[in-house]
CSV table of C-alpha atoms in Angstrom, one decimal:
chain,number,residue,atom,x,y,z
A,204,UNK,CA,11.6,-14.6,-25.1
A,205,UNK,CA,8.7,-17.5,-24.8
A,206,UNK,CA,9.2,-19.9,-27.6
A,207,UNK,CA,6.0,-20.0,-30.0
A,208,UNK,CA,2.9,-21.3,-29.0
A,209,UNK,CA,1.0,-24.3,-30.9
A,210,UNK,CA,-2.4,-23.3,-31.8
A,211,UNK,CA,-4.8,-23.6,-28.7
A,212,UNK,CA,-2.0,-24.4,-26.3
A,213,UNK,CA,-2.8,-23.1,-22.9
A,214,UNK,CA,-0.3,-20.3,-22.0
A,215,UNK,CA,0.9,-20.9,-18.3
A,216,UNK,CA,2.2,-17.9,-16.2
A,217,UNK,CA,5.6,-19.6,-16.3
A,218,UNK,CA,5.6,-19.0,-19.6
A,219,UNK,CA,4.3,-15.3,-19.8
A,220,UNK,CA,7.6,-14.9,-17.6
A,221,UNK,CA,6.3,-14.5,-14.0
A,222,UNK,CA,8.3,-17.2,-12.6
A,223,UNK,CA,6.9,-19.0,-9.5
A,224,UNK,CA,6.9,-17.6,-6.8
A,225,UNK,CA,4.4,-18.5,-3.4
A,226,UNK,CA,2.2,-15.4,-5.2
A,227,UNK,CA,3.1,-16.0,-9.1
A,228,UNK,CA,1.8,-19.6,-9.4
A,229,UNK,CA,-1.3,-21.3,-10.6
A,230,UNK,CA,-3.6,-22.0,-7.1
A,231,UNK,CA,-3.3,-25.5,-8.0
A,232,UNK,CA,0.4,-25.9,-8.8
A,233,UNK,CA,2.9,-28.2,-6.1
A,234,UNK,CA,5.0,-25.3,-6.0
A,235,UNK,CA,1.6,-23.0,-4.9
A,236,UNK,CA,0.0,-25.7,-2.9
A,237,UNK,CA,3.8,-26.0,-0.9
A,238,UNK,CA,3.5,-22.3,-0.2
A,239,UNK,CA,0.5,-22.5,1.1
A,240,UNK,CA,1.9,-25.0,3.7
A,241,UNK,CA,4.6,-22.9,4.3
A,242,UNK,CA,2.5,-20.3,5.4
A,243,UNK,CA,0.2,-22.2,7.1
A,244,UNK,CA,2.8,-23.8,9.4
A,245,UNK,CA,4.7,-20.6,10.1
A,246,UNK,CA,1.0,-19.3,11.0
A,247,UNK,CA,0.7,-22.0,13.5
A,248,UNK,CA,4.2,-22.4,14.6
A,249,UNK,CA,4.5,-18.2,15.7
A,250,UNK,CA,0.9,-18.6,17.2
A,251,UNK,CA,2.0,-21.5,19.2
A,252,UNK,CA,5.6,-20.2,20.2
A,253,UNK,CA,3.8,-17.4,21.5
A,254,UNK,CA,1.5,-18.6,23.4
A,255,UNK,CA,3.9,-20.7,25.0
A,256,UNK,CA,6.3,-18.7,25.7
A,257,UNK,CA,3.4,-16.4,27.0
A,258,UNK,CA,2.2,-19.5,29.1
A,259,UNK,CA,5.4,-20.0,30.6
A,260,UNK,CA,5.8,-19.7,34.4
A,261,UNK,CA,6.0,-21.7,37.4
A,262,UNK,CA,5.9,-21.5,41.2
A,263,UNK,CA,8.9,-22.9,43.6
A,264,UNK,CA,10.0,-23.4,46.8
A,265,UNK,CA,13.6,-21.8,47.0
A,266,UNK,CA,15.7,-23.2,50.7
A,267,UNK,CA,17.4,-19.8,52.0
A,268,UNK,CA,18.2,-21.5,55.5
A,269,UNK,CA,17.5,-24.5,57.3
A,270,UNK,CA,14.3,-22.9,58.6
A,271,UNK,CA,13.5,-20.5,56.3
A,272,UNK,CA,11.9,-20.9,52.1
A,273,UNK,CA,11.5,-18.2,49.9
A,274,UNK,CA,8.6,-19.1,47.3
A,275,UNK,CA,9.9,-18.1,43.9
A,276,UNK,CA,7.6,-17.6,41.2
A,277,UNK,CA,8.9,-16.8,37.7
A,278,UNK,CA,7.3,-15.7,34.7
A,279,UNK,CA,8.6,-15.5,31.4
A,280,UNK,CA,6.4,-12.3,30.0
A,281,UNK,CA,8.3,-10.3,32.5
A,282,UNK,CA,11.4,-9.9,30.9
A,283,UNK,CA,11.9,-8.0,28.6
A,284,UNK,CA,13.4,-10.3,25.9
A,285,UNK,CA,10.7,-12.9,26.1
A,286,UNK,CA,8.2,-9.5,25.8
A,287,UNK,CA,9.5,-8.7,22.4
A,288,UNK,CA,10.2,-12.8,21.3
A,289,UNK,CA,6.0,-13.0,22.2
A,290,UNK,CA,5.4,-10.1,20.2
A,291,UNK,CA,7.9,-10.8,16.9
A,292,UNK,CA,5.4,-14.3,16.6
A,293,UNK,CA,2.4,-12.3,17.3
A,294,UNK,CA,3.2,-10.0,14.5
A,295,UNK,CA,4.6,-13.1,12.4
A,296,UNK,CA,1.7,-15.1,12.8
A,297,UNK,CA,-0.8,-12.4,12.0
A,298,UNK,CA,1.4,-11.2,9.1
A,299,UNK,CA,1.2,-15.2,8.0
A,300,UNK,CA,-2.6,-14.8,7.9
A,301,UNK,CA,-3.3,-12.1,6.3
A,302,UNK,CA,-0.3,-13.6,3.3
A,303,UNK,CA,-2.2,-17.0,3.4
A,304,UNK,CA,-5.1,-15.2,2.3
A,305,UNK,CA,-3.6,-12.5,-0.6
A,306,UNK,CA,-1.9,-15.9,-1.6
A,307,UNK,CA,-5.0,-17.7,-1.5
A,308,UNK,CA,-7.6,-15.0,-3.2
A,309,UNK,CA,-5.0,-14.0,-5.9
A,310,UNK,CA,-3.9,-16.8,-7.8
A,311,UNK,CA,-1.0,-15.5,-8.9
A,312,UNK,CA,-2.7,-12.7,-10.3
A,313,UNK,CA,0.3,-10.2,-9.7
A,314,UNK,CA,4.3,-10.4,-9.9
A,315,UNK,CA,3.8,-6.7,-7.6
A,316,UNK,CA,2.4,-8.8,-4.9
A,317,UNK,CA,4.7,-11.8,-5.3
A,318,UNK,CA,7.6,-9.7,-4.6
A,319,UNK,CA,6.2,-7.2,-1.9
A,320,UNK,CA,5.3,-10.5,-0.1
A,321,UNK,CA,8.9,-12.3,-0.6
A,322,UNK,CA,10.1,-9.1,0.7
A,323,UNK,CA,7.7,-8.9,4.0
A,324,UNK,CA,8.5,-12.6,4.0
A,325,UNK,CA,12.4,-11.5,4.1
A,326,UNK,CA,11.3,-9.3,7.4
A,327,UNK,CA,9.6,-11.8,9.1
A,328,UNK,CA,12.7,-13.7,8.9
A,329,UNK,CA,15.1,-11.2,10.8
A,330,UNK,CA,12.2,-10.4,13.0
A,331,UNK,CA,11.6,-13.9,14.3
A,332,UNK,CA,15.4,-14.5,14.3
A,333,UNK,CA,16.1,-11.1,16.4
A,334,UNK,CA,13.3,-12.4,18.8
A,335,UNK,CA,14.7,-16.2,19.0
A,336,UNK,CA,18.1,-14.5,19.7
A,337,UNK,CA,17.0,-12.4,22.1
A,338,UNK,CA,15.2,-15.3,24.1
A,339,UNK,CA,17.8,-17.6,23.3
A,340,UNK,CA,20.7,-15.4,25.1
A,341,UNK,CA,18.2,-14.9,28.3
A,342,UNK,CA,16.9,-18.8,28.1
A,343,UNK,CA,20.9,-19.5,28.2
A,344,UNK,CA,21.5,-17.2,31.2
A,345,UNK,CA,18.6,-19.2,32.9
A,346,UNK,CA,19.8,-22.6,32.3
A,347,UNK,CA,23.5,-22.0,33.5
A,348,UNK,CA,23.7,-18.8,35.4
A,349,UNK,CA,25.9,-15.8,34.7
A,350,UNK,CA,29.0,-16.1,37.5
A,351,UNK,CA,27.7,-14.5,41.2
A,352,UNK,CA,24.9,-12.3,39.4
A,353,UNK,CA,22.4,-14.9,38.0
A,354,UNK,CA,22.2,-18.3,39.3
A,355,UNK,CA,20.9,-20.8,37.6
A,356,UNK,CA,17.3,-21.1,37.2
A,357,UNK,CA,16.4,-23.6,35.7
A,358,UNK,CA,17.7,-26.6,38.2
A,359,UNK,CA,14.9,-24.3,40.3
A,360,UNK,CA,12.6,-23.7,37.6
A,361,UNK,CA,13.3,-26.6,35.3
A,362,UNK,CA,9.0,-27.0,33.6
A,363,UNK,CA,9.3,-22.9,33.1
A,364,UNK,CA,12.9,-23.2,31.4
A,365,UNK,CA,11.6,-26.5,29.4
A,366,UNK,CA,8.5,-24.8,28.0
A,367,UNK,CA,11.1,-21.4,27.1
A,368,UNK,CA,13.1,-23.8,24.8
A,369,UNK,CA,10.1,-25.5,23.0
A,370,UNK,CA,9.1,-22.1,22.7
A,371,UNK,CA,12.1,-21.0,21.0
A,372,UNK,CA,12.5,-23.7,19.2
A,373,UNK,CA,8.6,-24.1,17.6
A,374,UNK,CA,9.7,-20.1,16.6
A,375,UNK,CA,12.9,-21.0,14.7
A,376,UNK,CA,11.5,-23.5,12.7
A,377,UNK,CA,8.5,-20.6,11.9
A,378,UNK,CA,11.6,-18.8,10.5
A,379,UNK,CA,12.6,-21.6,8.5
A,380,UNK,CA,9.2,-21.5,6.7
A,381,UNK,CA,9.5,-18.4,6.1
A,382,UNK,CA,13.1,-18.5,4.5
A,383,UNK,CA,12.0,-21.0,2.5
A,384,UNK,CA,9.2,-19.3,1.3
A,385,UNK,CA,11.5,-16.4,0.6
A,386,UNK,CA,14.1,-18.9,-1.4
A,387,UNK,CA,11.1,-20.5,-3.7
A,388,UNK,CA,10.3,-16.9,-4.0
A,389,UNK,CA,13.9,-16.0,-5.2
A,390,UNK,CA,14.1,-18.9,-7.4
A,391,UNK,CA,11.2,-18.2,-9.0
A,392,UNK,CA,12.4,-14.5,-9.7
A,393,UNK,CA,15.7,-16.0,-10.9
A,394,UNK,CA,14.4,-18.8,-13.4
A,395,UNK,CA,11.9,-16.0,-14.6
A,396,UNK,CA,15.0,-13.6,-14.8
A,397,UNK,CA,16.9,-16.3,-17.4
A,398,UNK,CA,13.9,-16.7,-19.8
């Protein structure tokens, strides 16, 4: 219960017991303007990973023989795993958007929203860690081979391996931002839950 109100005290949403959440906050508030952030670098971050890892090839000379070189050219997009890691941040980024703006033209108008977007938020997490494990366990092939079936790639391909990590690694920290939003979110639920 919300203690009692002085006379023409301004009544903040806190206080009517919708916590704060990235959704459930006043526009202006530190806790709202750091969501936005949040969002806004996850947006960036999954746009960049993606394009990256969808960037990501390179041409090279392989030595078979003395005599003989095969040209080896190797493309991420083609496998499979780096297919689905481009499209999780695809999905993540333009998920990110369209949150960034709810968030935005809202104002923490609705707890409804607050929690169906901590809950997308919670998707976006696995989702972008599925597709960073997925690359991650075919970037780790690449960079040290798999016995006599894979060599390893990257001594051969060594920019195209490089620009797969940053890849993967600009994604994971798109992730982050996202479970933090979804722990601000929870926290907000939880301090709400107490009052």
């Amino acid at each position: 219960m919300a203690p009692p109100m002085k006379p023409g005290a301004a009544v903040t949403q806190a206080e009517q017991g919708q916590g704060y959440s990235s959704a459930s906050v006043e526009a202006g508030s530190p806790v709202a303007v750091l969501g936005y952030i949040l969002r806004f670098a996850a947006v960036v971050l999954a746009l960049v990973a993606a394009i990256v890892m969808g960037a990501a090839k390179q041409t090279a000379e392989l030595p078979i023989s003395e005599d003989l070189v095969q040209i080896l050219t190797v493309k991420a997009i083609t496998v499979s795993a780096f297919k689905f890691f481009v499209a999780a941040n695809a999905i993540a980024c333009a998920y990110g958007l369209a949150s960034l703006a709810l968030s935005i033209l809202s104002r923490g108008a609705s707890r409804n929203l607050a929690l169906v977007l901590t809950l997308l938020d919670l998707v976006m997490v696995a989702l972008l860690f599925s597709g960073n494990g997925a690359a991650s366990a075919i970037g780790v092939v690449a960079r040290n081979g798999e016995g006599n079936v894979w060599p390893n790639l990257c001594n051969i391909v060594g920019k195209a391996c490089g620009r797969i990590t940053a890849s993967i690694v600009l994604s994971t920290f798109a992730a982050l931002a996202y479970l933090l939003l979804v722990l601000f979110s929870v926290l907000g639920f939880h301090s709400r839950a107490k009052n």
